């Protein structure tokens, strides 16, 4: 067997064992990968459970190369630390392990040109991140660890902003917005004060705050100025990251894809989608935006096939497996 591919997100992990000819011979799914919360060794233990099931299904103990795209591997130092722990597990008989941030999985899955893959991807899910790559191995990336690294938005950030504006609209400190009524109504409550109280006291769990984001988009679609402003700012952030990554890789004047992934972008909200495309057309006119529909684990597979020098037919076979 040639490649062990791992795509590990905050909520779930997908693993595939792939033969040298691109055949996916085993696959398994497990829980989320959260080293900041549980520690590096414990987080890789979660991977080990899923990998063990995939290996058992494939009837192997090791592979040639491990291609791991992992959430929370935001900085190169974190990638090195995680790679060392993965290497310690002995999954690669040749001790070949490559760990990348999981945004690279979305990027590689969405790049349809396998001979010389190049382009930029922005993922907007709970948070927001952007990466780019060239065939020669050069990459562009951001720390993407929140406000301290200059980030704004993502589904979680949009939810917080929506609550902030709605609270200030109700108590008189801010401008009027329909979010003031729509957000508490979504949770079956009559006012922002009641919603604030319920969230503060834990009657509405923190995990449910992400539900504010689709409410924000619905209110924006109805023409509310505050909600529209937040959606348009999210589009600005996505385009700003894309343009910077393109510039770093000398791709700003090239015809390359800008791939859009993550739950917020995959939802294809009309205002967000159209604003991103309008801004890109003026700032990076040769870029081609496309929403990624391929599963991220395919990206980990393709990166692994890149690393082992797989033949063209192997890519076709792997893509065909996930297309089904």
C-alpha atoms as a PDB file:
ATOM      1  CA  UNK A   1       0.000   0.000   0.000  1.00  0.00           C
ATOM      2  CA  UNK A   2       1.290   3.454  -0.849  1.00  0.00           C
ATOM      3  CA  UNK A   3      -0.495   6.247   1.049  1.00  0.00           C
ATOM      4  CA  UNK A   4      -2.283   6.778   4.323  1.00  0.00           C
ATOM      5  CA  UNK A   5      -4.402   9.922   3.885  1.00  0.00           C
ATOM      6  CA  UNK A   6      -5.859  11.715   6.911  1.00  0.00           C
ATOM      7  CA  UNK A   7      -8.227  14.676   6.932  1.00  0.00           C
ATOM      8  CA  UNK A   8      -8.884  15.618  10.547  1.00  0.00           C
ATOM      9  CA  UNK A   9     -11.227  18.473  11.410  1.00  0.00           C
ATOM     10  CA  UNK A  10     -12.534  19.778  14.710  1.00  0.00           C
ATOM     11  CA  UNK A  11     -15.632  17.599  14.528  1.00  0.00           C
ATOM     12  CA  UNK A  12     -14.642  14.525  12.492  1.00  0.00           C
ATOM     13  CA  UNK A  13     -11.706  12.613  11.020  1.00  0.00           C
ATOM     14  CA  UNK A  14     -11.648  10.795   7.673  1.00  0.00           C
ATOM     15  CA  UNK A  15      -8.905   8.292   6.822  1.00  0.00           C
ATOM     16  CA  UNK A  16      -8.146   6.442   3.588  1.00  0.00           C
ATOM     17  CA  UNK A  17      -5.593   3.805   2.671  1.00  0.00           C
ATOM     18  CA  UNK A  18      -4.710   4.192  -1.007  1.00  0.00           C
ATOM     19  CA  UNK A  19      -2.758   1.844  -3.267  1.00  0.00           C
ATOM     20  CA  UNK A  20      -0.042   3.074  -5.599  1.00  0.00           C
ATOM     21  CA  UNK A  21      -2.463   2.974  -8.539  1.00  0.00           C
ATOM     22  CA  UNK A  22      -4.946   5.293  -6.779  1.00  0.00           C
ATOM     23  CA  UNK A  23      -7.338   2.597  -5.588  1.00  0.00           C
ATOM     24  CA  UNK A  24      -8.915   3.463  -2.241  1.00  0.00           C
ATOM     25  CA  UNK A  25      -8.751   0.103  -0.495  1.00  0.00           C
ATOM     26  CA  UNK A  26      -9.979   1.132   2.942  1.00  0.00           C
ATOM     27  CA  UNK A  27     -11.658   4.065   4.664  1.00  0.00           C
ATOM     28  CA  UNK A  28     -12.749   4.923   8.177  1.00  0.00           C
ATOM     29  CA  UNK A  29     -14.259   7.846  10.057  1.00  0.00           C
ATOM     30  CA  UNK A  30     -13.791   8.966  13.658  1.00  0.00           C
ATOM     31  CA  UNK A  31     -14.107  11.858  16.061  1.00  0.00           C
ATOM     32  CA  UNK A  32     -12.730  15.372  15.985  1.00  0.00           C
ATOM     33  CA  UNK A  33      -9.095  16.396  16.237  1.00  0.00           C
ATOM     34  CA  UNK A  34      -8.515  19.009  18.952  1.00  0.00           C
ATOM     35  CA  UNK A  35      -4.929  19.133  20.243  1.00  0.00           C
ATOM     36  CA  UNK A  36      -5.339  22.582  21.872  1.00  0.00           C
ATOM     37  CA  UNK A  37      -8.036  21.132  24.115  1.00  0.00           C
ATOM     38  CA  UNK A  38      -6.721  17.645  24.897  1.00  0.00           C
ATOM     39  CA  UNK A  39      -2.993  17.781  24.037  1.00  0.00           C
ATOM     40  CA  UNK A  40      -0.978  16.548  21.064  1.00  0.00           C
ATOM     41  CA  UNK A  41      -0.525  12.925  22.126  1.00  0.00           C
ATOM     42  CA  UNK A  42      -4.163  12.501  23.123  1.00  0.00           C
ATOM     43  CA  UNK A  43      -5.370  14.095  19.886  1.00  0.00           C
ATOM     44  CA  UNK A  44      -3.204  11.743  17.823  1.00  0.00           C
ATOM     45  CA  UNK A  45      -4.651   8.869  19.882  1.00  0.00           C
ATOM     46  CA  UNK A  46      -7.990   9.747  18.243  1.00  0.00           C
ATOM     47  CA  UNK A  47      -6.324   9.467  14.854  1.00  0.00           C
ATOM     48  CA  UNK A  48      -4.735   6.164  15.886  1.00  0.00           C
ATOM     49  CA  UNK A  49      -8.132   4.618  16.505  1.00  0.00           C
ATOM     50  CA  UNK A  50      -9.364   5.561  13.031  1.00  0.00           C
ATOM     51  CA  UNK A  51      -6.096   4.593  11.344  1.00  0.00           C
ATOM     52  CA  UNK A  52      -6.157   1.232  13.126  1.00  0.00           C
ATOM     53  CA  UNK A  53      -9.604   0.470  11.735  1.00  0.00           C
ATOM     54  CA  UNK A  54      -8.572   1.494   8.218  1.00  0.00           C
ATOM     55  CA  UNK A  55      -5.386  -0.606   8.400  1.00  0.00           C
ATOM     56  CA  UNK A  56      -7.373  -3.606   9.615  1.00  0.00           C
ATOM     57  CA  UNK A  57      -9.794  -3.208   6.735  1.00  0.00           C
ATOM     58  CA  UNK A  58      -6.918  -2.946   4.250  1.00  0.00           C
ATOM     59  CA  UNK A  59      -5.007  -5.823   5.852  1.00  0.00           C
ATOM     60  CA  UNK A  60      -1.804  -3.809   6.340  1.00  0.00           C
ATOM     61  CA  UNK A  61       0.290  -2.509   9.231  1.00  0.00           C
ATOM     62  CA  UNK A  62       2.154   0.308   7.472  1.00  0.00           C
ATOM     63  CA  UNK A  63       2.238   2.362   4.272  1.00  0.00           C
ATOM     64  CA  UNK A  64       4.957   4.121   2.306  1.00  0.00           C
ATOM     65  CA  UNK A  65       3.799   7.696   2.965  1.00  0.00           C
ATOM     66  CA  UNK A  66       1.499   9.452   5.445  1.00  0.00           C
ATOM     67  CA  UNK A  67      -0.342  12.533   4.170  1.00  0.00           C
ATOM     68  CA  UNK A  68      -2.067  14.224   7.117  1.00  0.00           C
ATOM     69  CA  UNK A  69      -4.111  17.427   6.827  1.00  0.00           C
ATOM     70  CA  UNK A  70      -4.983  18.422  10.365  1.00  0.00           C
ATOM     71  CA  UNK A  71      -7.129  21.077  11.991  1.00  0.00           C
ATOM     72  CA  UNK A  72      -5.322  23.238  14.541  1.00  0.00           C
ATOM     73  CA  UNK A  73      -1.987  22.746  12.762  1.00  0.00           C
ATOM     74  CA  UNK A  74      -1.971  26.489  12.213  1.00  0.00           C
ATOM     75  CA  UNK A  75       1.731  27.299  12.595  1.00  0.00           C
ATOM     76  CA  UNK A  76       4.795  25.518  11.155  1.00  0.00           C
ATOM     77  CA  UNK A  77       5.965  24.745  14.694  1.00  0.00           C
ATOM     78  CA  UNK A  78       2.647  22.992  15.353  1.00  0.00           C
ATOM     79  CA  UNK A  79       2.963  21.022  12.121  1.00  0.00           C
ATOM     80  CA  UNK A  80       6.432  19.860  13.172  1.00  0.00           C
ATOM     81  CA  UNK A  81       5.235  18.852  16.628  1.00  0.00           C
ATOM     82  CA  UNK A  82       2.293  16.914  15.216  1.00  0.00           C
ATOM     83  CA  UNK A  83       4.466  15.293  12.546  1.00  0.00           C
ATOM     84  CA  UNK A  84       6.859  14.081  15.219  1.00  0.00           C
ATOM     85  CA  UNK A  85       4.000  12.474  17.130  1.00  0.00           C
ATOM     86  CA  UNK A  86       2.536  10.888  13.990  1.00  0.00           C
ATOM     87  CA  UNK A  87       6.000   9.610  13.030  1.00  0.00           C
ATOM     88  CA  UNK A  88       6.325   8.060  16.487  1.00  0.00           C
ATOM     89  CA  UNK A  89       3.284   5.864  15.732  1.00  0.00           C
ATOM     90  CA  UNK A  90       5.191   4.044  12.965  1.00  0.00           C
ATOM     91  CA  UNK A  91       2.458   4.206  10.337  1.00  0.00           C
ATOM     92  CA  UNK A  92       4.987   4.805   7.562  1.00  0.00           C
ATOM     93  CA  UNK A  93       7.503   1.998   7.082  1.00  0.00           C
ATOM     94  CA  UNK A  94       9.757   4.484   5.265  1.00  0.00           C
ATOM     95  CA  UNK A  95       9.308   7.115   8.009  1.00  0.00           C
ATOM     96  CA  UNK A  96       7.727   9.466   5.463  1.00  0.00           C
ATOM     97  CA  UNK A  97       5.235  11.773   7.150  1.00  0.00           C
ATOM     98  CA  UNK A  98       3.882  15.088   5.920  1.00  0.00           C
ATOM     99  CA  UNK A  99       1.589  17.148   8.131  1.00  0.00           C
ATOM    100  CA  UNK A 100      -0.218  20.217   6.827  1.00  0.00           C
ATOM    101  CA  UNK A 101      -3.043  22.455   7.978  1.00  0.00           C
ATOM    102  CA  UNK A 102      -6.398  21.024   6.901  1.00  0.00           C
ATOM    103  CA  UNK A 103      -7.043  23.999   4.605  1.00  0.00           C
ATOM    104  CA  UNK A 104      -4.504  22.432   2.232  1.00  0.00           C
ATOM    105  CA  UNK A 105      -6.837  19.431   1.888  1.00  0.00           C
ATOM    106  CA  UNK A 106      -9.617  21.687   0.610  1.00  0.00           C
ATOM    107  CA  UNK A 107      -7.176  23.405  -1.749  1.00  0.00           C
ATOM    108  CA  UNK A 108      -5.776  20.200  -3.231  1.00  0.00           C
ATOM    109  CA  UNK A 109      -9.192  18.557  -3.502  1.00  0.00           C
ATOM    110  CA  UNK A 110     -10.469  21.502  -5.506  1.00  0.00           C
ATOM    111  CA  UNK A 111      -7.495  21.764  -7.871  1.00  0.00           C
ATOM    112  CA  UNK A 112      -8.558  19.876 -10.963  1.00  0.00           C
ATOM    113  CA  UNK A 113      -5.149  20.080 -12.657  1.00  0.00           C
ATOM    114  CA  UNK A 114      -3.030  17.256 -11.218  1.00  0.00           C
ATOM    115  CA  UNK A 115       0.064  17.646 -13.393  1.00  0.00           C
ATOM    116  CA  UNK A 116       1.058  21.026 -11.933  1.00  0.00           C
ATOM    117  CA  UNK A 117      -1.421  21.926  -9.188  1.00  0.00           C
ATOM    118  CA  UNK A 118      -1.449  25.625  -8.346  1.00  0.00           C
ATOM    119  CA  UNK A 119      -4.002  27.972  -6.834  1.00  0.00           C
ATOM    120  CA  UNK A 120      -5.441  29.495  -3.687  1.00  0.00           C
ATOM    121  CA  UNK A 121      -8.185  28.317  -1.346  1.00  0.00           C
ATOM    122  CA  UNK A 122     -10.171  30.146   1.303  1.00  0.00           C
ATOM    123  CA  UNK A 123     -12.060  28.137   3.892  1.00  0.00           C
ATOM    124  CA  UNK A 124     -14.824  29.896   5.796  1.00  0.00           C
ATOM    125  CA  UNK A 125     -16.454  27.600   8.313  1.00  0.00           C
ATOM    126  CA  UNK A 126     -16.350  28.177  12.058  1.00  0.00           C
ATOM    127  CA  UNK A 127     -13.324  30.387  11.365  1.00  0.00           C
ATOM    128  CA  UNK A 128     -11.573  31.615   8.249  1.00  0.00           C
ATOM    129  CA  UNK A 129      -8.257  30.617   6.675  1.00  0.00           C
ATOM    130  CA  UNK A 130      -6.475  30.869   3.335  1.00  0.00           C
ATOM    131  CA  UNK A 131      -3.608  28.947   1.726  1.00  0.00           C
ATOM    132  CA  UNK A 132      -1.984  28.773  -1.683  1.00  0.00           C
ATOM    133  CA  UNK A 133       0.416  26.396  -3.371  1.00  0.00           C
ATOM    134  CA  UNK A 134       2.662  26.058  -6.415  1.00  0.00           C
ATOM    135  CA  UNK A 135       3.972  22.893  -8.109  1.00  0.00           C
ATOM    136  CA  UNK A 136       7.510  23.652  -6.893  1.00  0.00           C
ATOM    137  CA  UNK A 137       6.402  23.303  -3.266  1.00  0.00           C
ATOM    138  CA  UNK A 138       6.138  26.988  -2.390  1.00  0.00           C
ATOM    139  CA  UNK A 139       3.108  27.905  -0.315  1.00  0.00           C
ATOM    140  CA  UNK A 140       1.328  30.965   1.020  1.00  0.00           C
ATOM    141  CA  UNK A 141      -0.494  30.863   4.320  1.00  0.00           C
ATOM    142  CA  UNK A 142      -1.712  32.846   7.308  1.00  0.00           C
ATOM    143  CA  UNK A 143      -1.501  31.985  11.032  1.00  0.00           C
ATOM    144  CA  UNK A 144      -5.323  32.100  11.176  1.00  0.00           C
ATOM    145  CA  UNK A 145      -5.610  31.792  14.949  1.00  0.00           C
ATOM    146  CA  UNK A 146      -8.080  34.608  15.556  1.00  0.00           C
ATOM    147  CA  UNK A 147      -7.951  38.301  16.201  1.00  0.00           C
ATOM    148  CA  UNK A 148      -4.366  38.217  17.470  1.00  0.00           C
ATOM    149  CA  UNK A 149      -3.296  37.176  13.965  1.00  0.00           C
ATOM    150  CA  UNK A 150      -5.495  39.769  12.263  1.00  0.00           C
ATOM    151  CA  UNK A 151      -8.437  37.530  11.400  1.00  0.00           C
ATOM    152  CA  UNK A 152     -12.077  38.564  11.255  1.00  0.00           C
ATOM    153  CA  UNK A 153     -15.212  36.584  10.594  1.00  0.00           C
ATOM    154  CA  UNK A 154     -15.908  32.971   9.889  1.00  0.00           C
ATOM    155  CA  UNK A 155     -19.190  31.499  11.069  1.00  0.00           C
ATOM    156  CA  UNK A 156     -18.296  31.957  14.736  1.00  0.00           C
ATOM    157  CA  UNK A 157     -17.130  35.529  14.242  1.00  0.00           C
ATOM    158  CA  UNK A 158     -20.230  36.447  12.246  1.00  0.00           C
ATOM    159  CA  UNK A 159     -22.452  35.033  14.991  1.00  0.00           C
ATOM    160  CA  UNK A 160     -20.682  37.160  17.617  1.00  0.00           C
ATOM    161  CA  UNK A 161     -20.950  40.280  15.457  1.00  0.00           C
ATOM    162  CA  UNK A 162     -24.656  39.680  14.832  1.00  0.00           C
ATOM    163  CA  UNK A 163     -25.310  39.346  18.569  1.00  0.00           C
ATOM    164  CA  UNK A 164     -23.282  42.510  19.274  1.00  0.00           C
ATOM    165  CA  UNK A 165     -25.207  44.654  16.828  1.00  0.00           C
ATOM    166  CA  UNK A 166     -28.560  43.216  17.914  1.00  0.00           C
ATOM    167  CA  UNK A 167     -27.847  43.868  21.606  1.00  0.00           C
ATOM    168  CA  UNK A 168     -26.867  47.475  20.949  1.00  0.00           C
ATOM    169  CA  UNK A 169     -29.900  48.037  18.743  1.00  0.00           C
ATOM    170  CA  UNK A 170     -32.215  46.936  21.555  1.00  0.00           C
ATOM    171  CA  UNK A 171     -30.615  48.977  24.346  1.00  0.00           C
ATOM    172  CA  UNK A 172     -30.234  52.125  22.241  1.00  0.00           C
ATOM    173  CA  UNK A 173     -26.448  52.276  21.846  1.00  0.00           C
ATOM    174  CA  UNK A 174     -26.504  51.166  18.226  1.00  0.00           C
ATOM    175  CA  UNK A 175     -28.348  51.577  14.973  1.00  0.00           C
ATOM    176  CA  UNK A 176     -31.617  49.750  14.302  1.00  0.00           C
ATOM    177  CA  UNK A 177     -31.425  46.273  12.808  1.00  0.00           C
ATOM    178  CA  UNK A 178     -33.911  43.460  12.256  1.00  0.00           C
ATOM    179  CA  UNK A 179     -31.376  41.166  13.929  1.00  0.00           C
ATOM    180  CA  UNK A 180     -32.712  42.535  17.216  1.00  0.00           C
ATOM    181  CA  UNK A 181     -35.932  40.571  16.674  1.00  0.00           C
ATOM    182  CA  UNK A 182     -34.781  37.743  14.439  1.00  0.00           C
ATOM    183  CA  UNK A 183     -32.061  36.362  16.715  1.00  0.00           C
ATOM    184  CA  UNK A 184     -34.144  35.936  19.886  1.00  0.00           C
ATOM    185  CA  UNK A 185     -37.080  34.678  17.804  1.00  0.00           C
ATOM    186  CA  UNK A 186     -34.883  31.896  16.433  1.00  0.00           C
ATOM    187  CA  UNK A 187     -34.350  30.643  19.991  1.00  0.00           C
ATOM    188  CA  UNK A 188     -38.016  31.093  20.920  1.00  0.00           C
ATOM    189  CA  UNK A 189     -37.411  34.210  23.005  1.00  0.00           C
ATOM    190  CA  UNK A 190     -39.011  37.645  22.927  1.00  0.00           C
ATOM    191  CA  UNK A 191     -36.072  40.017  23.299  1.00  0.00           C
ATOM    192  CA  UNK A 192     -32.333  40.348  23.045  1.00  0.00           C
ATOM    193  CA  UNK A 193     -32.186  40.799  26.813  1.00  0.00           C
ATOM    194  CA  UNK A 194     -33.808  37.374  27.233  1.00  0.00           C
ATOM    195  CA  UNK A 195     -31.371  35.861  24.729  1.00  0.00           C
ATOM    196  CA  UNK A 196     -28.363  37.448  26.440  1.00  0.00           C
ATOM    197  CA  UNK A 197     -29.536  36.124  29.797  1.00  0.00           C
ATOM    198  CA  UNK A 198     -30.144  32.621  28.431  1.00  0.00           C
ATOM    199  CA  UNK A 199     -26.706  32.494  26.824  1.00  0.00           C
ATOM    200  CA  UNK A 200     -24.922  33.965  29.830  1.00  0.00           C
ATOM    201  CA  UNK A 201     -26.540  31.516  32.256  1.00  0.00           C
ATOM    202  CA  UNK A 202     -25.952  28.511  29.994  1.00  0.00           C
ATOM    203  CA  UNK A 203     -29.587  27.786  29.242  1.00  0.00           C
ATOM    204  CA  UNK A 204     -28.564  28.089  25.590  1.00  0.00           C
ATOM    205  CA  UNK A 205     -25.254  26.211  25.196  1.00  0.00           C
ATOM    206  CA  UNK A 206     -22.281  27.949  23.618  1.00  0.00           C
ATOM    207  CA  UNK A 207     -22.324  25.280  20.912  1.00  0.00           C
ATOM    208  CA  UNK A 208     -25.632  26.649  19.631  1.00  0.00           C
ATOM    209  CA  UNK A 209     -24.299  30.141  18.933  1.00  0.00           C
ATOM    210  CA  UNK A 210     -23.379  29.067  15.404  1.00  0.00           C
ATOM    211  CA  UNK A 211     -27.132  29.038  14.713  1.00  0.00           C
ATOM    212  CA  UNK A 212     -26.988  32.835  14.651  1.00  0.00           C
ATOM    213  CA  UNK A 213     -25.019  32.799  11.402  1.00  0.00           C
ATOM    214  CA  UNK A 214     -27.770  31.528   9.051  1.00  0.00           C
ATOM    215  CA  UNK A 215     -30.162  33.958  10.760  1.00  0.00           C
ATOM    216  CA  UNK A 216     -27.752  36.751   9.884  1.00  0.00           C
ATOM    217  CA  UNK A 217     -27.690  35.707   6.234  1.00  0.00           C
ATOM    218  CA  UNK A 218     -31.498  35.469   6.110  1.00  0.00           C
ATOM    219  CA  UNK A 219     -31.868  38.968   7.551  1.00  0.00           C
ATOM    220  CA  UNK A 220     -29.233  40.283   5.129  1.00  0.00           C
ATOM    221  CA  UNK A 221     -31.149  38.765   2.208  1.00  0.00           C
ATOM    222  CA  UNK A 222     -34.204  40.761   3.294  1.00  0.00           C
ATOM    223  CA  UNK A 223     -32.221  43.996   2.911  1.00  0.00           C
ATOM    224  CA  UNK A 224     -31.288  44.880   6.492  1.00  0.00           C
ATOM    225  CA  UNK A 225     -28.396  47.361   6.306  1.00  0.00           C
ATOM    226  CA  UNK A 226     -26.489  46.106   9.360  1.00  0.00           C
ATOM    227  CA  UNK A 227     -26.737  42.444   8.345  1.00  0.00           C
ATOM    228  CA  UNK A 228     -25.770  43.250   4.760  1.00  0.00           C
ATOM    229  CA  UNK A 229     -22.781  45.203   6.022  1.00  0.00           C
ATOM    230  CA  UNK A 230     -21.516  42.183   7.957  1.00  0.00           C
ATOM    231  CA  UNK A 231     -21.913  39.866   4.978  1.00  0.00           C
ATOM    232  CA  UNK A 232     -20.165  42.345   2.701  1.00  0.00           C
ATOM    233  CA  UNK A 233     -17.314  42.700   5.188  1.00  0.00           C
ATOM    234  CA  UNK A 234     -16.946  38.914   5.218  1.00  0.00           C
ATOM    235  CA  UNK A 235     -16.648  39.001   1.430  1.00  0.00           C
ATOM    236  CA  UNK A 236     -13.997  41.734   1.719  1.00  0.00           C
ATOM    237  CA  UNK A 237     -11.975  39.605   4.133  1.00  0.00           C
ATOM    238  CA  UNK A 238     -12.156  36.536   1.910  1.00  0.00           C
ATOM    239  CA  UNK A 239     -11.048  38.506  -1.147  1.00  0.00           C
ATOM    240  CA  UNK A 240      -8.300  40.309   0.786  1.00  0.00           C
ATOM    241  CA  UNK A 241      -6.802  36.984   1.902  1.00  0.00           C
ATOM    242  CA  UNK A 242      -7.099  35.576  -1.609  1.00  0.00           C
ATOM    243  CA  UNK A 243      -5.366  38.546  -3.235  1.00  0.00           C
ATOM    244  CA  UNK A 244      -2.513  38.546  -0.714  1.00  0.00           C
ATOM    245  CA  UNK A 245      -1.938  34.813  -1.228  1.00  0.00           C
ATOM    246  CA  UNK A 246      -2.018  35.222  -5.015  1.00  0.00           C
ATOM    247  CA  UNK A 247       0.458  38.090  -4.801  1.00  0.00           C
ATOM    248  CA  UNK A 248       2.859  36.152  -2.557  1.00  0.00           C
ATOM    249  CA  UNK A 249       2.956  33.332  -5.107  1.00  0.00           C
ATOM    250  CA  UNK A 250       3.241  35.657  -8.134  1.00  0.00           C
ATOM    251  CA  UNK A 251      -0.129  34.419  -9.357  1.00  0.00           C
ATOM    252  CA  UNK A 252      -2.032  37.702  -9.379  1.00  0.00           C
ATOM    253  CA  UNK A 253      -1.689  37.991 -13.152  1.00  0.00           C
ATOM    254  CA  UNK A 254      -2.169  34.269 -13.826  1.00  0.00           C
ATOM    255  CA  UNK A 255      -5.286  32.313 -14.710  1.00  0.00           C
ATOM    256  CA  UNK A 256      -5.662  30.225 -11.564  1.00  0.00           C
ATOM    257  CA  UNK A 257      -8.529  29.010  -9.386  1.00  0.00           C
ATOM    258  CA  UNK A 258      -9.556  30.648  -6.134  1.00  0.00           C
ATOM    259  CA  UNK A 259     -11.304  27.816  -4.349  1.00  0.00           C
ATOM    260  CA  UNK A 260     -14.016  28.519  -1.790  1.00  0.00           C
ATOM    261  CA  UNK A 261     -14.704  25.945   0.905  1.00  0.00           C
ATOM    262  CA  UNK A 262     -16.152  25.529   4.372  1.00  0.00           C
ATOM    263  CA  UNK A 263     -19.750  25.516   5.534  1.00  0.00           C
ATOM    264  CA  UNK A 264     -20.372  29.258   5.149  1.00  0.00           C
ATOM    265  CA  UNK A 265     -19.112  29.404   1.558  1.00  0.00           C
ATOM    266  CA  UNK A 266     -20.571  26.029   0.574  1.00  0.00           C
ATOM    267  CA  UNK A 267     -24.025  27.310   1.534  1.00  0.00           C
ATOM    268  CA  UNK A 268     -23.833  29.655  -1.499  1.00  0.00           C
ATOM    269  CA  UNK A 269     -25.529  32.621   0.174  1.00  0.00           C
ATOM    270  CA  UNK A 270     -26.385  34.853  -2.759  1.00  0.00           C
ATOM    271  CA  UNK A 271     -25.110  38.147  -1.322  1.00  0.00           C
ATOM    272  CA  UNK A 272     -21.835  36.684  -0.075  1.00  0.00           C
ATOM    273  CA  UNK A 273     -21.237  34.732  -3.264  1.00  0.00           C
ATOM    274  CA  UNK A 274     -21.971  37.621  -5.619  1.00  0.00           C
ATOM    275  CA  UNK A 275     -19.917  40.131  -3.598  1.00  0.00           C
ATOM    276  CA  UNK A 276     -16.881  37.824  -3.533  1.00  0.00           C
ATOM    277  CA  UNK A 277     -17.069  37.361  -7.296  1.00  0.00           C
ATOM    278  CA  UNK A 278     -17.540  41.080  -7.931  1.00  0.00           C
ATOM    279  CA  UNK A 279     -14.566  42.041  -5.744  1.00  0.00           C
ATOM    280  CA  UNK A 280     -12.328  39.332  -7.214  1.00  0.00           C
ATOM    281  CA  UNK A 281     -13.171  40.419 -10.750  1.00  0.00           C
ATOM    282  CA  UNK A 282     -11.780  43.884 -10.025  1.00  0.00           C
ATOM    283  CA  UNK A 283      -8.786  42.936  -7.824  1.00  0.00           C
ATOM    284  CA  UNK A 284      -7.707  39.640  -9.410  1.00  0.00           C
ATOM    285  CA  UNK A 285      -9.468  39.618 -12.788  1.00  0.00           C
ATOM    286  CA  UNK A 286      -7.748  36.455 -14.043  1.00  0.00           C
ATOM    287  CA  UNK A 287      -8.678  34.389 -10.984  1.00  0.00           C
ATOM    288  CA  UNK A 288     -11.504  31.884 -11.351  1.00  0.00           C
ATOM    289  CA  UNK A 289     -13.600  31.443  -8.176  1.00  0.00           C
ATOM    290  CA  UNK A 290     -15.122  28.011  -7.630  1.00  0.00           C
ATOM    291  CA  UNK A 291     -16.907  26.459  -4.677  1.00  0.00           C
ATOM    292  CA  UNK A 292     -15.279  23.172  -3.661  1.00  0.00           C
ATOM    293  CA  UNK A 293     -17.722  20.289  -3.504  1.00  0.00           C
ATOM    294  CA  UNK A 294     -15.127  17.490  -3.334  1.00  0.00           C
ATOM    295  CA  UNK A 295     -14.590  15.935   0.130  1.00  0.00           C
ATOM    296  CA  UNK A 296     -11.440  17.272   1.848  1.00  0.00           C
ATOM    297  CA  UNK A 297     -10.062  13.760   2.416  1.00  0.00           C
ATOM    298  CA  UNK A 298      -9.619  13.579  -1.369  1.00  0.00           C
ATOM    299  CA  UNK A 299      -7.180  16.474  -0.995  1.00  0.00           C
ATOM    300  CA  UNK A 300      -5.134  14.497   1.531  1.00  0.00           C
ATOM    301  CA  UNK A 301      -5.153  11.547  -0.872  1.00  0.00           C
ATOM    302  CA  UNK A 302      -3.993  13.672  -3.818  1.00  0.00           C
ATOM    303  CA  UNK A 303      -1.238  15.301  -1.749  1.00  0.00           C
ATOM    304  CA  UNK A 304      -0.067  11.810  -0.848  1.00  0.00           C
ATOM    305  CA  UNK A 305      -0.089  10.743  -4.485  1.00  0.00           C
ATOM    306  CA  UNK A 306       1.906  13.878  -5.318  1.00  0.00           C
ATOM    307  CA  UNK A 307       4.502  12.900  -2.725  1.00  0.00           C
ATOM    308  CA  UNK A 308       4.984   9.365  -4.038  1.00  0.00           C
ATOM    309  CA  UNK A 309       5.113  10.403  -7.699  1.00  0.00           C
ATOM    310  CA  UNK A 310       1.965   8.553  -8.699  1.00  0.00           C
ATOM    311  CA  UNK A 311       1.116   8.139 -12.415  1.00  0.00           C
ATOM    312  CA  UNK A 312      -1.732  10.183 -13.992  1.00  0.00           C
ATOM    313  CA  UNK A 313      -4.130   7.235 -13.933  1.00  0.00           C
ATOM    314  CA  UNK A 314      -3.845   7.057 -10.139  1.00  0.00           C
ATOM    315  CA  UNK A 315      -5.327  10.548  -9.791  1.00  0.00           C
ATOM    316  CA  UNK A 316      -8.188   9.668 -12.120  1.00  0.00           C
ATOM    317  CA  UNK A 317      -8.966   6.534 -10.123  1.00  0.00           C
ATOM    318  CA  UNK A 318      -8.869   8.352  -6.758  1.00  0.00           C
ATOM    319  CA  UNK A 319     -11.070  11.169  -8.034  1.00  0.00           C
ATOM    320  CA  UNK A 320     -13.506   8.646  -9.454  1.00  0.00           C
ATOM    321  CA  UNK A 321     -13.816   6.920  -6.094  1.00  0.00           C
ATOM    322  CA  UNK A 322     -14.845  10.124  -4.313  1.00  0.00           C
ATOM    323  CA  UNK A 323     -17.044  11.273  -7.176  1.00  0.00           C
ATOM    324  CA  UNK A 324     -19.163   8.189  -6.511  1.00  0.00           C
END
